[in-house]
Short mmCIF file of N, CA and C in Angstrom, two decimals:
data_model
loop_
_atom_site.label_atom_id
_atom_site.label_comp_id
_atom_site.label_asym_id
_atom_site.label_seq_id
_atom_site.Cartn_x
_atom_site.Cartn_y
_atom_site.Cartn_z
N MET H 1 -7.55 -28.04 -6.48
CA MET H 1 -7.48 -26.65 -6.98
C MET H 1 -7.70 -25.61 -5.90
N SER H 2 -8.46 -26.16 -4.77
CA SER H 2 -8.85 -25.03 -3.76
C SER H 2 -7.79 -24.30 -3.03
N GLU H 3 -6.46 -24.90 -3.15
CA GLU H 3 -5.49 -24.10 -2.47
C GLU H 3 -5.06 -22.87 -3.31
N GLN H 4 -4.58 -21.83 -2.66
CA GLN H 4 -4.36 -20.46 -3.27
C GLN H 4 -3.16 -20.63 -4.22
N VAL H 5 -3.35 -20.11 -5.44
CA VAL H 5 -2.27 -19.85 -6.43
C VAL H 5 -1.54 -18.61 -5.98
N THR H 6 -0.14 -18.86 -6.08
CA THR H 6 0.65 -17.75 -5.93
C THR H 6 0.73 -16.86 -7.17
N PHE H 7 0.30 -15.64 -7.06
CA PHE H 7 0.45 -14.72 -8.16
C PHE H 7 1.88 -14.34 -8.51
N ASP H 8 2.19 -14.47 -9.79
CA ASP H 8 3.42 -14.27 -10.34
C ASP H 8 3.41 -13.08 -11.39
N PRO H 9 3.78 -11.89 -11.11
CA PRO H 9 3.70 -10.72 -11.99
C PRO H 9 4.51 -11.05 -13.42
N ARG H 10 5.26 -11.89 -13.47
CA ARG H 10 6.06 -12.26 -14.76
C ARG H 10 5.08 -13.07 -15.56
N LEU H 11 4.17 -13.73 -14.98
CA LEU H 11 3.31 -14.81 -15.82
C LEU H 11 1.87 -14.49 -15.72
N ASP H 12 1.38 -13.71 -14.89
CA ASP H 12 -0.05 -13.65 -14.57
C ASP H 12 -0.59 -12.07 -14.69
N ILE H 13 -1.84 -11.92 -14.81
CA ILE H 13 -2.51 -10.80 -14.93
C ILE H 13 -3.76 -10.95 -13.95
N ALA H 14 -3.86 -9.94 -13.04
CA ALA H 14 -5.04 -9.79 -12.16
C ALA H 14 -5.76 -8.50 -12.35
N ILE H 15 -7.10 -8.52 -12.45
CA ILE H 15 -7.82 -7.27 -12.59
C ILE H 15 -8.94 -7.38 -11.37
N GLU H 16 -8.89 -6.34 -10.71
CA GLU H 16 -9.73 -6.24 -9.55
C GLU H 16 -10.92 -5.24 -9.69
N ARG H 17 -12.04 -5.42 -9.35
CA ARG H 17 -13.06 -4.52 -9.17
C ARG H 17 -13.86 -4.74 -7.91
N PHE H 18 -14.31 -3.47 -7.61
CA PHE H 18 -15.40 -3.51 -6.55
C PHE H 18 -16.74 -3.32 -7.12
N ILE H 19 -17.66 -4.22 -6.81
CA ILE H 19 -19.01 -4.09 -7.32
C ILE H 19 -19.97 -3.85 -6.07
N ASP H 20 -20.88 -2.73 -6.29
CA ASP H 20 -21.78 -2.38 -5.14
C ASP H 20 -22.97 -3.25 -5.32
N ALA H 21 -22.89 -4.55 -5.17
CA ALA H 21 -23.94 -5.37 -5.32
C ALA H 21 -23.54 -6.64 -4.49
N PRO H 22 -24.51 -7.48 -4.14
CA PRO H 22 -24.36 -8.70 -3.28
C PRO H 22 -23.68 -9.83 -4.03
N VAL H 23 -22.95 -10.60 -3.41
CA VAL H 23 -22.15 -11.70 -3.96
C VAL H 23 -22.95 -12.56 -4.82
N ARG H 24 -24.30 -12.81 -4.38
CA ARG H 24 -25.14 -13.77 -5.17
C ARG H 24 -25.46 -13.19 -6.51
N LEU H 25 -25.56 -11.95 -6.67
CA LEU H 25 -25.81 -11.40 -7.98
C LEU H 25 -24.44 -11.39 -8.83
N VAL H 26 -23.33 -11.18 -8.29
CA VAL H 26 -22.16 -11.34 -8.98
C VAL H 26 -21.89 -12.71 -9.55
N TRP H 27 -22.22 -13.71 -8.60
CA TRP H 27 -22.15 -15.12 -8.92
C TRP H 27 -23.05 -15.39 -10.10
N GLU H 28 -24.35 -15.03 -10.00
CA GLU H 28 -25.27 -15.31 -11.08
C GLU H 28 -24.96 -14.69 -12.43
N ALA H 29 -24.41 -13.53 -12.40
CA ALA H 29 -23.78 -12.95 -13.68
C ALA H 29 -22.70 -13.64 -14.35
N LEU H 30 -21.78 -14.32 -13.42
CA LEU H 30 -20.69 -15.01 -13.94
C LEU H 30 -21.06 -16.43 -14.21
N SER H 31 -21.97 -17.02 -13.74
CA SER H 31 -22.18 -18.37 -13.77
C SER H 31 -23.46 -18.85 -14.51
N ARG H 32 -24.11 -17.98 -15.17
CA ARG H 32 -25.31 -18.31 -16.03
C ARG H 32 -25.12 -17.96 -17.51
N PRO H 33 -25.27 -18.82 -18.51
CA PRO H 33 -24.83 -18.53 -19.84
C PRO H 33 -25.66 -17.17 -20.29
N GLU H 34 -27.01 -17.18 -19.87
CA GLU H 34 -27.89 -16.01 -20.42
C GLU H 34 -27.20 -14.62 -19.96
N HIS H 35 -26.49 -14.53 -18.81
CA HIS H 35 -25.82 -13.43 -18.35
C HIS H 35 -24.55 -13.12 -19.08
N LEU H 36 -23.66 -14.29 -19.31
CA LEU H 36 -22.53 -14.18 -20.12
C LEU H 36 -22.75 -13.43 -21.33
N LYS H 37 -23.70 -13.74 -22.05
CA LYS H 37 -24.10 -13.06 -23.39
C LYS H 37 -24.09 -11.61 -23.28
N GLU H 38 -24.55 -11.06 -22.14
CA GLU H 38 -24.67 -9.61 -21.79
C GLU H 38 -23.34 -8.96 -21.73
N TRP H 39 -22.31 -9.45 -21.13
CA TRP H 39 -21.16 -8.83 -20.84
C TRP H 39 -19.85 -9.38 -21.30
N TYR H 40 -19.77 -10.65 -21.84
CA TYR H 40 -18.52 -11.28 -21.86
C TYR H 40 -17.56 -10.65 -23.05
N MET H 41 -18.19 -10.25 -24.19
CA MET H 41 -17.50 -9.65 -25.40
C MET H 41 -17.61 -8.23 -25.41
N PRO H 42 -16.53 -7.42 -25.58
CA PRO H 42 -16.83 -6.06 -25.72
C PRO H 42 -17.76 -5.71 -26.99
N ARG H 43 -18.79 -4.96 -26.64
CA ARG H 43 -19.86 -4.81 -27.55
C ARG H 43 -19.44 -4.22 -29.01
N ASP H 44 -18.41 -3.19 -28.83
CA ASP H 44 -17.95 -2.68 -30.22
C ASP H 44 -17.16 -3.77 -31.04
N TRP H 45 -16.74 -4.92 -30.46
CA TRP H 45 -15.94 -5.84 -31.14
C TRP H 45 -16.83 -7.03 -31.65
N GLY H 46 -17.91 -7.21 -31.10
CA GLY H 46 -18.72 -8.49 -31.50
C GLY H 46 -19.77 -8.76 -30.43
N ARG H 47 -20.22 -10.12 -30.51
CA ARG H 47 -21.19 -10.47 -29.36
C ARG H 47 -21.03 -12.00 -29.11
N VAL H 48 -21.55 -12.45 -27.97
CA VAL H 48 -21.52 -13.94 -27.83
C VAL H 48 -22.61 -14.50 -28.44
N ALA H 49 -22.23 -15.47 -29.32
CA ALA H 49 -23.31 -16.19 -30.20
C ALA H 49 -23.87 -17.35 -29.51
N HIS H 50 -23.09 -17.89 -28.63
CA HIS H 50 -23.56 -18.95 -27.98
C HIS H 50 -22.64 -19.23 -26.57
N ALA H 51 -23.42 -19.67 -25.43
CA ALA H 51 -22.63 -19.71 -24.17
C ALA H 51 -23.22 -20.96 -23.67
N GLU H 52 -22.29 -21.77 -23.11
CA GLU H 52 -22.69 -23.05 -22.39
C GLU H 52 -21.80 -23.33 -21.19
N MET H 53 -22.36 -23.67 -20.14
CA MET H 53 -21.57 -23.94 -19.00
C MET H 53 -22.18 -25.25 -18.16
N ASP H 54 -21.23 -26.02 -17.72
CA ASP H 54 -21.61 -27.21 -17.00
C ASP H 54 -20.70 -27.04 -15.70
N LEU H 55 -21.12 -26.46 -14.59
CA LEU H 55 -20.62 -26.00 -13.36
C LEU H 55 -20.20 -27.21 -12.50
N ARG H 56 -19.14 -28.00 -12.95
CA ARG H 56 -18.56 -28.94 -12.07
C ARG H 56 -17.22 -29.22 -12.64
N PRO H 57 -16.41 -29.84 -11.96
CA PRO H 57 -15.03 -29.94 -12.44
C PRO H 57 -15.06 -31.09 -13.66
N GLY H 58 -14.40 -30.56 -14.67
CA GLY H 58 -14.35 -31.39 -15.97
C GLY H 58 -15.53 -30.89 -16.89
N GLY H 59 -16.35 -30.05 -16.37
CA GLY H 59 -17.50 -29.64 -17.20
C GLY H 59 -17.10 -28.68 -18.36
N ILE H 60 -17.98 -28.35 -19.21
CA ILE H 60 -17.75 -27.59 -20.33
C ILE H 60 -17.91 -26.15 -19.96
N LEU H 61 -16.99 -25.34 -20.69
CA LEU H 61 -17.16 -23.83 -20.73
C LEU H 61 -17.01 -23.49 -22.17
N ARG H 62 -18.09 -23.03 -22.75
CA ARG H 62 -18.07 -22.78 -24.18
C ARG H 62 -18.67 -21.32 -24.44
N ILE H 63 -17.89 -20.46 -24.96
CA ILE H 63 -18.32 -19.16 -25.30
C ILE H 63 -17.93 -18.82 -26.73
N ASP H 64 -18.80 -19.06 -27.58
CA ASP H 64 -18.60 -18.72 -29.09
C ASP H 64 -18.80 -17.26 -29.34
N ILE H 65 -17.80 -16.56 -30.05
CA ILE H 65 -17.97 -15.13 -30.31
C ILE H 65 -18.20 -14.91 -31.72
N ALA H 66 -19.18 -14.09 -32.08
CA ALA H 66 -19.51 -13.61 -33.42
C ALA H 66 -18.68 -12.21 -33.48
N VAL H 67 -17.61 -12.08 -34.25
CA VAL H 67 -16.87 -10.91 -34.25
C VAL H 67 -17.47 -9.96 -35.39
N ALA H 68 -17.01 -8.75 -35.50
CA ALA H 68 -17.67 -7.70 -36.25
C ALA H 68 -17.77 -8.14 -37.77
N ASN H 69 -16.79 -9.03 -38.35
CA ASN H 69 -16.88 -9.32 -39.75
C ASN H 69 -17.88 -10.45 -39.90
N GLY H 70 -18.56 -10.87 -38.82
CA GLY H 70 -19.58 -12.01 -39.03
C GLY H 70 -18.98 -13.39 -38.86
N GLN H 71 -17.69 -13.59 -38.57
CA GLN H 71 -17.13 -14.84 -38.41
C GLN H 71 -17.43 -15.26 -36.95
N ASP H 72 -17.62 -16.63 -36.76
CA ASP H 72 -17.80 -17.11 -35.44
C ASP H 72 -16.53 -17.69 -34.99
N VAL H 73 -16.22 -17.37 -33.74
CA VAL H 73 -14.81 -17.85 -33.24
C VAL H 73 -15.29 -18.70 -31.86
N PRO H 74 -15.05 -19.93 -32.00
CA PRO H 74 -15.39 -20.83 -30.92
C PRO H 74 -14.28 -20.76 -29.75
N ASN H 75 -14.73 -20.75 -28.54
CA ASN H 75 -13.97 -20.76 -27.36
C ASN H 75 -14.27 -21.86 -26.43
N LEU H 76 -13.52 -22.81 -26.30
CA LEU H 76 -13.99 -24.17 -25.56
C LEU H 76 -12.93 -24.33 -24.40
N GLY H 77 -13.31 -24.52 -23.20
CA GLY H 77 -12.49 -24.84 -22.00
C GLY H 77 -13.26 -25.78 -21.15
N CYS H 78 -12.35 -26.08 -19.98
CA CYS H 78 -12.71 -27.13 -19.03
C CYS H 78 -12.94 -26.30 -17.72
N ILE H 79 -13.98 -26.59 -16.99
CA ILE H 79 -14.03 -26.23 -15.69
C ILE H 79 -13.24 -26.91 -14.69
N LEU H 80 -12.46 -26.30 -13.74
CA LEU H 80 -11.56 -26.93 -13.01
C LEU H 80 -12.14 -26.95 -11.57
N GLU H 81 -12.81 -25.93 -11.16
CA GLU H 81 -13.19 -25.75 -9.69
C GLU H 81 -14.44 -24.81 -9.69
N VAL H 82 -15.35 -25.28 -8.84
CA VAL H 82 -16.56 -24.49 -8.61
C VAL H 82 -16.79 -24.30 -7.05
N VAL H 83 -16.67 -23.29 -6.49
CA VAL H 83 -17.05 -22.99 -5.18
C VAL H 83 -18.22 -21.84 -5.24
N PRO H 84 -19.59 -22.16 -5.19
CA PRO H 84 -20.49 -21.32 -5.51
C PRO H 84 -20.40 -19.92 -4.47
N MET H 85 -20.55 -18.89 -5.22
CA MET H 85 -20.40 -17.63 -4.36
C MET H 85 -19.08 -17.09 -3.99
N GLU H 86 -17.94 -17.87 -4.36
CA GLU H 86 -16.67 -17.70 -3.93
C GLU H 86 -15.64 -17.65 -5.12
N ARG H 87 -15.69 -18.72 -5.92
CA ARG H 87 -14.65 -19.01 -6.80
C ARG H 87 -15.04 -19.94 -8.12
N LEU H 88 -14.61 -19.62 -9.16
CA LEU H 88 -14.88 -20.45 -10.40
C LEU H 88 -13.46 -20.32 -11.13
N VAL H 89 -12.94 -21.52 -11.51
CA VAL H 89 -11.81 -21.77 -12.30
C VAL H 89 -11.95 -22.48 -13.59
N TRP H 90 -11.39 -22.07 -14.45
CA TRP H 90 -11.44 -22.87 -15.80
C TRP H 90 -10.10 -22.70 -16.50
N THR H 91 -10.00 -23.61 -17.59
CA THR H 91 -8.74 -23.36 -18.27
C THR H 91 -9.18 -23.66 -19.84
N SER H 92 -8.27 -23.04 -20.64
CA SER H 92 -8.52 -23.31 -22.20
C SER H 92 -7.46 -24.27 -22.58
N MET H 93 -6.67 -24.80 -21.61
CA MET H 93 -5.59 -25.85 -21.94
C MET H 93 -6.19 -27.12 -22.01
N LEU H 94 -7.46 -27.37 -21.53
CA LEU H 94 -8.16 -28.52 -21.58
C LEU H 94 -9.58 -28.35 -22.19
N PHE H 95 -10.03 -29.33 -22.88
CA PHE H 95 -11.34 -29.41 -23.31
C PHE H 95 -12.29 -30.04 -22.23
N PRO H 96 -13.42 -30.04 -22.28
CA PRO H 96 -14.51 -30.74 -21.37
C PRO H 96 -13.94 -32.11 -21.02
N GLY H 97 -14.15 -32.71 -19.83
CA GLY H 97 -13.67 -34.05 -19.57
C GLY H 97 -12.20 -34.25 -19.38
N TYR H 98 -11.57 -32.98 -19.10
CA TYR H 98 -10.07 -33.03 -19.04
C TYR H 98 -9.27 -33.43 -20.13
N ARG H 99 -9.95 -33.47 -21.31
CA ARG H 99 -9.28 -33.87 -22.54
C ARG H 99 -8.22 -32.79 -22.98
N PRO H 100 -7.01 -33.15 -23.60
CA PRO H 100 -6.06 -32.14 -23.97
C PRO H 100 -6.60 -31.15 -24.99
N ALA H 101 -6.31 -30.02 -25.14
CA ALA H 101 -6.75 -29.02 -26.01
C ALA H 101 -5.82 -28.86 -27.08
N VAL H 102 -6.36 -28.60 -28.22
CA VAL H 102 -5.66 -28.34 -29.37
C VAL H 102 -6.37 -26.88 -30.09
N PHE H 103 -5.43 -25.90 -30.17
CA PHE H 103 -6.06 -24.56 -30.62
C PHE H 103 -4.99 -23.60 -31.05
N ASP H 104 -5.09 -22.50 -31.62
CA ASP H 104 -4.19 -21.57 -31.99
C ASP H 104 -4.10 -20.38 -31.18
N ASP H 105 -4.76 -20.21 -30.04
CA ASP H 105 -4.64 -19.08 -29.27
C ASP H 105 -3.71 -19.29 -28.08
N VAL H 106 -3.55 -18.21 -27.38
CA VAL H 106 -2.74 -18.33 -26.11
C VAL H 106 -3.49 -18.93 -24.99
N PRO H 107 -3.17 -20.03 -24.37
CA PRO H 107 -3.93 -20.43 -23.39
C PRO H 107 -3.77 -19.88 -22.08
N ILE H 108 -4.84 -19.95 -21.34
CA ILE H 108 -4.89 -19.44 -19.86
C ILE H 108 -5.58 -20.28 -19.05
N THR H 109 -5.29 -20.15 -17.66
CA THR H 109 -6.13 -20.71 -16.76
C THR H 109 -6.76 -19.32 -15.97
N ALA H 110 -8.09 -19.28 -15.89
CA ALA H 110 -8.67 -18.16 -15.44
C ALA H 110 -9.25 -18.49 -13.91
N ILE H 111 -8.99 -17.65 -12.97
CA ILE H 111 -9.55 -17.79 -11.70
C ILE H 111 -10.48 -16.55 -11.42
N MET H 112 -11.67 -16.74 -11.19
CA MET H 112 -12.60 -15.84 -10.78
C MET H 112 -12.99 -15.80 -9.36
N SER H 113 -12.55 -14.89 -8.44
CA SER H 113 -12.99 -15.08 -7.04
C SER H 113 -13.70 -13.73 -6.67
N MET H 114 -14.44 -13.95 -5.66
CA MET H 114 -15.33 -12.93 -5.08
C MET H 114 -15.35 -12.99 -3.65
N GLU H 115 -15.60 -11.87 -2.93
CA GLU H 115 -15.87 -11.97 -1.46
C GLU H 115 -16.78 -10.76 -1.18
N ARG H 116 -17.38 -10.90 -0.18
CA ARG H 116 -18.22 -9.89 0.44
C ARG H 116 -17.41 -8.80 1.09
N VAL H 117 -17.69 -7.58 0.81
CA VAL H 117 -16.98 -6.46 1.40
C VAL H 117 -18.04 -5.43 1.78
N GLY H 118 -18.45 -5.42 2.85
CA GLY H 118 -19.63 -4.51 3.32
C GLY H 118 -20.90 -5.07 2.71
N THR H 119 -21.53 -4.11 1.98
CA THR H 119 -22.73 -4.76 1.17
C THR H 119 -22.57 -5.08 -0.30
N GLY H 120 -21.19 -4.78 -0.51
CA GLY H 120 -20.79 -5.08 -1.93
C GLY H 120 -19.95 -6.37 -2.08
N THR H 121 -19.11 -6.26 -3.27
CA THR H 121 -18.46 -7.56 -3.60
C THR H 121 -17.11 -7.10 -4.22
N ARG H 122 -16.01 -7.79 -3.67
CA ARG H 122 -14.60 -7.55 -4.28
C ARG H 122 -14.51 -8.61 -5.18
N TYR H 123 -14.27 -8.35 -6.61
CA TYR H 123 -14.18 -9.39 -7.58
C TYR H 123 -12.79 -9.36 -8.22
N VAL H 124 -12.26 -10.48 -8.29
CA VAL H 124 -10.69 -10.60 -8.95
C VAL H 124 -10.90 -11.61 -9.98
N PHE H 125 -10.30 -11.17 -11.26
CA PHE H 125 -10.21 -12.06 -12.32
C PHE H 125 -8.66 -12.18 -12.50
N THR H 126 -8.12 -13.40 -12.48
CA THR H 126 -6.73 -13.67 -12.62
C THR H 126 -6.59 -14.61 -13.66
N ALA H 127 -5.72 -14.30 -14.73
CA ALA H 127 -5.38 -15.12 -15.80
C ALA H 127 -3.88 -15.64 -15.64
N LEU H 128 -3.71 -16.92 -15.59
CA LEU H 128 -2.35 -17.57 -15.40
C LEU H 128 -1.96 -18.06 -16.79
N HIS H 129 -0.67 -17.65 -17.05
CA HIS H 129 -0.07 -18.00 -18.37
C HIS H 129 1.07 -18.95 -18.17
N ARG H 130 1.41 -19.78 -19.24
CA ARG H 130 2.51 -20.79 -19.31
C ARG H 130 3.81 -20.08 -19.10
N ASP H 131 3.96 -19.00 -19.81
CA ASP H 131 5.32 -18.41 -19.79
C ASP H 131 5.32 -16.82 -20.14
N GLU H 132 6.35 -16.16 -20.03
CA GLU H 132 6.35 -14.70 -20.30
C GLU H 132 5.89 -14.28 -21.60
N ALA H 133 6.20 -15.15 -22.62
CA ALA H 133 5.88 -14.94 -24.09
C ALA H 133 4.34 -14.90 -24.21
N ASP H 134 3.66 -15.80 -23.56
CA ASP H 134 2.20 -15.99 -23.53
C ASP H 134 1.66 -14.59 -22.92
N LEU H 135 2.23 -14.30 -21.76
CA LEU H 135 1.71 -12.95 -21.09
C LEU H 135 1.94 -11.74 -21.91
N GLU H 136 3.02 -11.72 -22.64
CA GLU H 136 3.34 -10.53 -23.51
C GLU H 136 2.32 -10.57 -24.70
N ALA H 137 2.02 -11.87 -25.30
CA ALA H 137 1.14 -11.91 -26.43
C ALA H 137 -0.19 -11.42 -25.96
N ASN H 138 -0.76 -11.87 -24.77
CA ASN H 138 -2.10 -11.28 -24.36
C ASN H 138 -2.05 -9.91 -24.06
N ARG H 139 -1.14 -9.34 -23.65
CA ARG H 139 -0.92 -7.81 -23.31
C ARG H 139 -0.98 -7.06 -24.59
N THR H 140 -0.38 -7.63 -25.63
CA THR H 140 -0.21 -6.71 -26.92
C THR H 140 -1.18 -7.12 -28.01
N SER H 141 -1.88 -8.22 -27.86
CA SER H 141 -2.76 -8.60 -28.98
C SER H 141 -4.26 -7.99 -28.92
N GLY H 142 -4.45 -7.33 -27.78
CA GLY H 142 -5.76 -6.70 -27.58
C GLY H 142 -6.67 -7.60 -26.58
N TRP H 143 -6.08 -8.75 -26.27
CA TRP H 143 -6.85 -9.55 -25.29
C TRP H 143 -6.91 -8.87 -23.93
N LEU H 144 -5.94 -8.27 -23.45
CA LEU H 144 -5.98 -7.49 -22.15
C LEU H 144 -6.99 -6.42 -22.28
N GLU H 145 -6.91 -5.59 -23.18
CA GLU H 145 -7.84 -4.52 -23.41
C GLU H 145 -9.25 -4.91 -23.40
N GLY H 146 -9.36 -6.01 -24.30
CA GLY H 146 -10.85 -6.53 -24.28
C GLY H 146 -11.37 -7.13 -22.99
N THR H 147 -10.49 -7.76 -22.19
CA THR H 147 -10.77 -8.17 -20.95
C THR H 147 -11.28 -7.26 -20.01
N GLU H 148 -10.39 -6.15 -19.98
CA GLU H 148 -10.90 -5.00 -19.22
C GLU H 148 -12.20 -4.36 -19.56
N ILE H 149 -12.42 -4.21 -20.87
CA ILE H 149 -13.70 -3.64 -21.35
C ILE H 149 -14.86 -4.68 -20.87
N ALA H 150 -14.65 -5.94 -20.97
CA ALA H 150 -15.69 -6.99 -20.65
C ALA H 150 -15.90 -6.97 -19.11
N LEU H 151 -14.89 -6.69 -18.26
CA LEU H 151 -15.03 -6.64 -16.89
C LEU H 151 -15.85 -5.41 -16.51
N ASP H 152 -15.58 -4.23 -17.25
CA ASP H 152 -16.37 -2.97 -16.98
C ASP H 152 -17.82 -3.37 -17.39
N GLN H 153 -18.15 -4.01 -18.53
CA GLN H 153 -19.59 -4.52 -18.83
C GLN H 153 -20.11 -5.45 -17.79
N PHE H 154 -19.33 -6.25 -17.30
CA PHE H 154 -19.72 -7.14 -16.22
C PHE H 154 -20.18 -6.46 -15.01
N VAL H 155 -19.41 -5.35 -14.60
CA VAL H 155 -19.80 -4.63 -13.41
C VAL H 155 -21.14 -4.05 -13.75
N ALA H 156 -21.23 -3.32 -14.90
CA ALA H 156 -22.54 -2.57 -15.22
C ALA H 156 -23.63 -3.60 -15.32
N HIS H 157 -23.51 -4.77 -15.96
CA HIS H 157 -24.63 -5.77 -15.91
C HIS H 157 -24.96 -6.17 -14.51
N VAL H 158 -24.05 -6.29 -13.57
CA VAL H 158 -24.45 -6.75 -12.33
C VAL H 158 -25.23 -5.57 -11.53
N MET H 159 -24.79 -4.36 -11.83
CA MET H 159 -25.39 -3.21 -11.39
C MET H 159 -26.86 -3.08 -11.94
N SER H 160 -27.05 -3.36 -13.07
CA SER H 160 -28.36 -3.36 -13.75
C SER H 160 -29.26 -4.43 -13.03
N MET H 161 -28.62 -5.50 -12.71
CA MET H 161 -29.36 -6.67 -12.02
C MET H 161 -29.79 -6.19 -10.65
N SER H 162 -28.89 -5.53 -9.97
CA SER H 162 -29.15 -5.16 -8.63
C SER H 162 -30.17 -3.97 -8.59
N ALA H 163 -30.26 -3.13 -9.68
CA ALA H 163 -31.26 -2.11 -9.72
C ALA H 163 -32.61 -2.78 -9.99
N GLN H 164 -32.60 -3.76 -10.92
CA GLN H 164 -34.00 -4.46 -11.01
C GLN H 164 -34.40 -5.10 -9.66
N VAL H 165 -33.52 -5.62 -8.88
CA VAL H 165 -33.95 -6.26 -7.64
C VAL H 165 -34.54 -5.25 -6.63
N GLU H 166 -33.84 -4.08 -6.62
CA GLU H 166 -34.28 -2.93 -5.78
C GLU H 166 -35.72 -2.51 -6.40
N ALA H 167 -35.88 -2.46 -7.52
CA ALA H 167 -37.02 -1.92 -8.19
C ALA H 167 -38.26 -2.77 -7.72
N THR H 168 -38.01 -4.03 -7.41
CA THR H 168 -39.14 -4.86 -7.14
C THR H 168 -39.46 -4.93 -5.60
N ARG H 169 -38.67 -4.13 -4.86
CA ARG H 169 -38.85 -4.25 -3.37
C ARG H 169 -39.87 -3.16 -2.96
#
């Protein structure tokens, strides 16, 4: 998976943020379940009820969401690639251990990449879709809006982590 994926605007969504914090804090916020709970779900929409990650190819990515009406919505996927401080790739098309997934949602493969830029980090979230219909479904269902809100919360969370580090110096 370490080869670069060609972005196709007919099938893919990419969202980029510059985070004025070191890559190691961005990676920590992305790769630790206790941090996912702080930013993954738009706060006005619900919360992360449970998060679990096994950062190895074939490992579990589980993020269960408690939505506003109190219902828990399980989200289970498979980690495809882990390059610490550079890239994390997972898919909802597979369950852990590369088992074929069965679910009612629009599947994606998510690529989260980061690179140092000066003293900060360029972060890019890319969602690969099977076809144009899946992409359109994610654009119109609220998924894209929720993802953008979550990424803004992610940036704010990393910045709060950075401020805590600075305060202890």
